[in-house]
CSV table of C-alpha atoms in Angstrom, one decimal:
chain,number,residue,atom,x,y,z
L,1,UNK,CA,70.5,183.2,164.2
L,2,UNK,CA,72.1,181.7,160.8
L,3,UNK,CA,75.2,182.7,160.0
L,4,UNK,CA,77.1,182.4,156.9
L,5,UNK,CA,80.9,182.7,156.3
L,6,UNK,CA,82.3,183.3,152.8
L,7,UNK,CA,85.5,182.6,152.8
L,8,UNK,CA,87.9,180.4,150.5
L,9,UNK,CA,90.4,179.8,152.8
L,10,UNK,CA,89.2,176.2,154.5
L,11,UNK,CA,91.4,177.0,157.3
L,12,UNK,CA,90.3,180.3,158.0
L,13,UNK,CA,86.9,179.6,157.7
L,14,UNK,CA,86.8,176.0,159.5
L,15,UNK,CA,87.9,178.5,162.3
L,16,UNK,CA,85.9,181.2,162.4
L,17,UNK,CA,82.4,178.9,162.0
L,18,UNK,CA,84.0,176.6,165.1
L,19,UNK,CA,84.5,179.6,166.8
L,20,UNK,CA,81.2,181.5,166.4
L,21,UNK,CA,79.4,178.2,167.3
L,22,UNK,CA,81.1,177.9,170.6
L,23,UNK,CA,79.8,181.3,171.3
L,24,UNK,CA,76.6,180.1,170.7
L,25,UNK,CA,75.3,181.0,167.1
L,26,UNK,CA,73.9,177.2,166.8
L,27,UNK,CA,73.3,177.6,162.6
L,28,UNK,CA,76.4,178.9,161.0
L,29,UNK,CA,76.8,177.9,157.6
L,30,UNK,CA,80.1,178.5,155.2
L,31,UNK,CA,80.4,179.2,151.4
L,32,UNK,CA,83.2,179.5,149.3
L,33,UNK,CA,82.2,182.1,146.6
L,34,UNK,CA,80.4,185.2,146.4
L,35,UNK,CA,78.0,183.9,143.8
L,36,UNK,CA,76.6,181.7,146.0
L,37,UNK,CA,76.1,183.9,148.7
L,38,UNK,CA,74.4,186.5,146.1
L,39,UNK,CA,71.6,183.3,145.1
L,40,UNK,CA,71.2,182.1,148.6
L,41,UNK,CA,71.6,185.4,150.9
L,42,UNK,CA,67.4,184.9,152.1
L,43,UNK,CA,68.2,181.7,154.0
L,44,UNK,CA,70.5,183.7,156.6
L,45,UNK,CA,70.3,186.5,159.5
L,46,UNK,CA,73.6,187.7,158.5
L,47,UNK,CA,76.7,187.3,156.6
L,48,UNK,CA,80.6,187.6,157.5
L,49,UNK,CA,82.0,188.4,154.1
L,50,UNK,CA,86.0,187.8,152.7
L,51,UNK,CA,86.9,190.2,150.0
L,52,UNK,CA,89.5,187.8,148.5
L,53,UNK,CA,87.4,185.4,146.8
L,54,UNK,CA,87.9,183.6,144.1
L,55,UNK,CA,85.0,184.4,141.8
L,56,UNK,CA,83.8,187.6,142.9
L,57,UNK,CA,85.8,190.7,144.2
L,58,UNK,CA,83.7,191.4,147.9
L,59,UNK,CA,83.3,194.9,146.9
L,60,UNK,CA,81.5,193.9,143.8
L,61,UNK,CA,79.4,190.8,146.3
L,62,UNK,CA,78.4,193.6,148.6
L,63,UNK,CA,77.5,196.2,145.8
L,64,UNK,CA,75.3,193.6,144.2
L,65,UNK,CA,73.7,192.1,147.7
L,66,UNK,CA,72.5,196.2,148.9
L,67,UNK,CA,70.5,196.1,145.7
L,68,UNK,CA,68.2,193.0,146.5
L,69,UNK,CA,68.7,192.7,150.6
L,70,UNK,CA,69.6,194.4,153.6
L,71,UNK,CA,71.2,191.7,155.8
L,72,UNK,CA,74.1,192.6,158.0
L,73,UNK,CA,77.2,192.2,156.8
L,74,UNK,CA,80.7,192.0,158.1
L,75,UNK,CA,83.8,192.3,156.2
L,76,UNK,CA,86.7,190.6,156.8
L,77,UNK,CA,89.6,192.3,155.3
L,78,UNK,CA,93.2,191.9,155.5
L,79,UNK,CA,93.7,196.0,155.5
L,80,UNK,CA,93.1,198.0,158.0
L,81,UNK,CA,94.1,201.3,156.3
L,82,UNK,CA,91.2,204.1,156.6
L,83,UNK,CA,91.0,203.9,152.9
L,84,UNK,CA,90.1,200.0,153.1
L,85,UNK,CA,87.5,200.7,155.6
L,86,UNK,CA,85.7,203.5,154.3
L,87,UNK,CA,85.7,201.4,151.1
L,88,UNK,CA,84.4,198.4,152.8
L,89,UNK,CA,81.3,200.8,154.1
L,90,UNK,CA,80.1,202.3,151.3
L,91,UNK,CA,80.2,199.6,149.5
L,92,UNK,CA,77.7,198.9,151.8
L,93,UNK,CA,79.2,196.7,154.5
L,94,UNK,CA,77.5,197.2,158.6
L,95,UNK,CA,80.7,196.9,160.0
L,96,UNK,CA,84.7,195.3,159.4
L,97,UNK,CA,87.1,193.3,161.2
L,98,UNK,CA,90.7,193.1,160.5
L,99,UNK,CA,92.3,189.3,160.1
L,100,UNK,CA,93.1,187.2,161.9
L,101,UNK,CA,89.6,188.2,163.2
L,102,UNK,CA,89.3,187.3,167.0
L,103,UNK,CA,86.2,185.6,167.7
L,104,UNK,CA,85.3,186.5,170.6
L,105,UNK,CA,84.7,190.3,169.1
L,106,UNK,CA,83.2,189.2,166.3
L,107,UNK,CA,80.8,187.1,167.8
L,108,UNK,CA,79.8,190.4,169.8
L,109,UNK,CA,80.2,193.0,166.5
L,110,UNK,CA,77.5,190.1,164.7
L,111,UNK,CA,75.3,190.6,168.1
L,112,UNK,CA,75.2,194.5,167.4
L,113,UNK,CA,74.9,194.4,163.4
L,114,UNK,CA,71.9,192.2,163.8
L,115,UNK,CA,70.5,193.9,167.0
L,116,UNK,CA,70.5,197.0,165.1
L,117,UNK,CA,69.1,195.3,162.2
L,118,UNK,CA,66.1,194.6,163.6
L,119,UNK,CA,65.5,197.7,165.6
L,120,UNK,CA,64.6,199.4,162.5
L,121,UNK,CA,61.6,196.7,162.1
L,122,UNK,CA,58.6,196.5,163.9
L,123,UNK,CA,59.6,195.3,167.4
L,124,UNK,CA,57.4,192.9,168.7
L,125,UNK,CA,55.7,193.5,172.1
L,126,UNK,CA,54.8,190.3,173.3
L,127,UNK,CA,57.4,186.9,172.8
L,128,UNK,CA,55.9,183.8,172.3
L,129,UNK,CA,58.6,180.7,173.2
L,130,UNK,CA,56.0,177.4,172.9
L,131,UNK,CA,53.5,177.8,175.8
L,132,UNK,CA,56.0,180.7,177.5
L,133,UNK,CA,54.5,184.0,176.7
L,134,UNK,CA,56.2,187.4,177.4
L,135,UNK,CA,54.6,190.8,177.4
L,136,UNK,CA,57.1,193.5,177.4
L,137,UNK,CA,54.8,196.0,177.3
L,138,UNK,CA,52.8,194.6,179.6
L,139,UNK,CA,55.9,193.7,181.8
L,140,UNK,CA,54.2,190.0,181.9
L,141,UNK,CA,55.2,186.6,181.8
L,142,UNK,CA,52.6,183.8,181.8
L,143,UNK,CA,53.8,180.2,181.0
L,144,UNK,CA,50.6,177.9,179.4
L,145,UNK,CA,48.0,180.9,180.2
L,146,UNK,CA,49.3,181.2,183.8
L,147,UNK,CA,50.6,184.3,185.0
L,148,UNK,CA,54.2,183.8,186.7
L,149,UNK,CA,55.2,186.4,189.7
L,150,UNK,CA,58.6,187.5,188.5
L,151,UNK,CA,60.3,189.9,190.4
L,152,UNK,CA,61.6,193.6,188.9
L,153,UNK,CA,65.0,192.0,188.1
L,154,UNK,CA,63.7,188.5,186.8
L,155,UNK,CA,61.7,190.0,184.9
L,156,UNK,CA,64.6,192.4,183.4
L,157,UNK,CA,66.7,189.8,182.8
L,158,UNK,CA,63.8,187.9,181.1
L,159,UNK,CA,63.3,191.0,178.7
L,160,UNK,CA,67.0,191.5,177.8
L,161,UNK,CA,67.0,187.5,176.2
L,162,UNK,CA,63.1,187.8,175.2
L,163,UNK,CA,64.3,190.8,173.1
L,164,UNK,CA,66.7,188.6,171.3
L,165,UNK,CA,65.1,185.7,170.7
L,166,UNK,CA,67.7,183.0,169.5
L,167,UNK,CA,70.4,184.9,169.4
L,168,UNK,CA,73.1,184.7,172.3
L,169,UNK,CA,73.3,187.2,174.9
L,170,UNK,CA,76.8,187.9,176.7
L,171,UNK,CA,76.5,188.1,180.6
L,172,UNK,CA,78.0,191.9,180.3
L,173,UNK,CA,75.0,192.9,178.0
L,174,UNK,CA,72.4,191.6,180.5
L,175,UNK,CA,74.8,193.0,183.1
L,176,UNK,CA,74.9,196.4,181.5
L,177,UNK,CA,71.5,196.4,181.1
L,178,UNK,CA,70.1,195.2,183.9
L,179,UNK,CA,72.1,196.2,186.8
L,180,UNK,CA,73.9,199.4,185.0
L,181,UNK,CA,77.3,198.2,185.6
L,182,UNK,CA,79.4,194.7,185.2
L,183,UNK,CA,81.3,194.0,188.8
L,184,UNK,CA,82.1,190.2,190.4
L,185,UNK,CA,79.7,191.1,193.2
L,186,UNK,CA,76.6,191.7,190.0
L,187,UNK,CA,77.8,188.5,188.4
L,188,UNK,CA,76.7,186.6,191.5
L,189,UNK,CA,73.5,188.4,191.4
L,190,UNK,CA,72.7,187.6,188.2
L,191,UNK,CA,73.8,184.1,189.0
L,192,UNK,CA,71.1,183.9,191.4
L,193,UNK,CA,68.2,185.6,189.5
L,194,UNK,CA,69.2,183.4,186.6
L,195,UNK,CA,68.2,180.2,188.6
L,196,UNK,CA,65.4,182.1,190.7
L,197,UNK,CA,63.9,182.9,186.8
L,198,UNK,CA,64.2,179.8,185.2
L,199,UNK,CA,63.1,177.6,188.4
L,200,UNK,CA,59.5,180.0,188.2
L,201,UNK,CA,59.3,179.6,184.3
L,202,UNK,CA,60.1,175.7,184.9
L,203,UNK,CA,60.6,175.2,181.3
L,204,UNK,CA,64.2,173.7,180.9
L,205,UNK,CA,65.6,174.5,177.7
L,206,UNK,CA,64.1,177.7,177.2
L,207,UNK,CA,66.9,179.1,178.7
L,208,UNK,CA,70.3,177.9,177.3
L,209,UNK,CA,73.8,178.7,178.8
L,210,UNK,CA,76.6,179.6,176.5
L,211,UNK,CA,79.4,178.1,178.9
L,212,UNK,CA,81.6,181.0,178.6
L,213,UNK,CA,79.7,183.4,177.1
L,214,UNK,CA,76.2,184.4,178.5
L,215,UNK,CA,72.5,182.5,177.9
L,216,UNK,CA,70.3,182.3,174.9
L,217,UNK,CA,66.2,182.4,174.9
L,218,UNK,CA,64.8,180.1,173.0
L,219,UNK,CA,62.3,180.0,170.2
């Protein structure tokens, strides 16, 4: 996923772009001004927006990006009044987050603005990762044309990442998903279908941990 902060405080920003790359968003890119963000918003996957910039009041950046794109976006705002918020949504913002921003929750607010970015598009059924191939509707896996016995769980735990190709997956998503509920005794469990799945698929680096965080499924 490529991220890109625009914000004109260096200090801010320098922290929020450390911080979402230690959660595991490998491209995350940082701009100053709204104009640039407004002639360069195709090269990312989504956008965590300042209002306070320099050039360009955000509600007038965000006005002007709905007309030509329809990348997430996530507002950074000093205010968290209602009338702040409701302004920051019309104006066409996916979601907000009050500074200082924690980055921890926005890591995981930019994991649901682009996962439900992408649900409206055509989901695709089958996940190609170099010679790894993944059927979801098929409930496959076959790695260089050979199928791979995966068991019910493997293979859930397989679908949650394959359904989010590069983008990092907390261990209480796949949890939720998976197993229904996020307990120590389920952590272990996915501990040990974690290394069952990636010891059949025999592909290291498709899989990458997120020390901290969760795993990512490579492209």
């Amino acid at each position: 996923m490529r991220v890109v902060v625009v914000e004109d405080d260096a200090g801010m920003a320098r922290a929020v772009v450390d911080g979402l790359r230690e959660h595991g968003f490998g491209t995350v890119e940082h701009l100053s001004l709204g104009l640039d963000l407004l002639t360069s918003h195709t090269e990312y996957d989504a956008v965590v927006l300042d209002l306070g910039l320099p050039d360009l009041n955000g509600y007038l950046v965000l006005r002007q990006l709905r007309k030509v794109s329809s990348v997430p976006v996530i507002v950074l705002t000093a205010q968290d009044d209602e009338v702040a918020v409701v302004s920051c949504l019309r104006a066409g913002a996916d979601d907000y987050v009050v500074k200082p921003p924690r980055v921890g929750e926005l890591a995981a607010r930019l994991e649901t603005v682009v996962r439900r970015s992408r649900a409206t598009e055509t989901a695709p059924t089958v996940v190609v990762s170099g010679d790894v191939q993944v059927d979801l509707m098929a409930r496959t896996v076959a790695v260089a044309n050979t199928p791979i016995a995966l068991t019910q769980k493997e293979f859930a735990v397989a679908r949650v990442l394959a359904e989010r190709v590069g983008v990092a997956v907390g261990r209480d998503t796949i949890m939720a998903e998976v197993w229904g509920a996020k307990t120590p005794s389920i952590s272990r469990s996915l501990d040990v279908h974690m290394g069952a799945l990636r010891a059949k698929l025999n592909r290291p680096g498709l899989i990458t941990t997120i020390h901290g965080f969760g795993y990512r499924w490579s492209r």
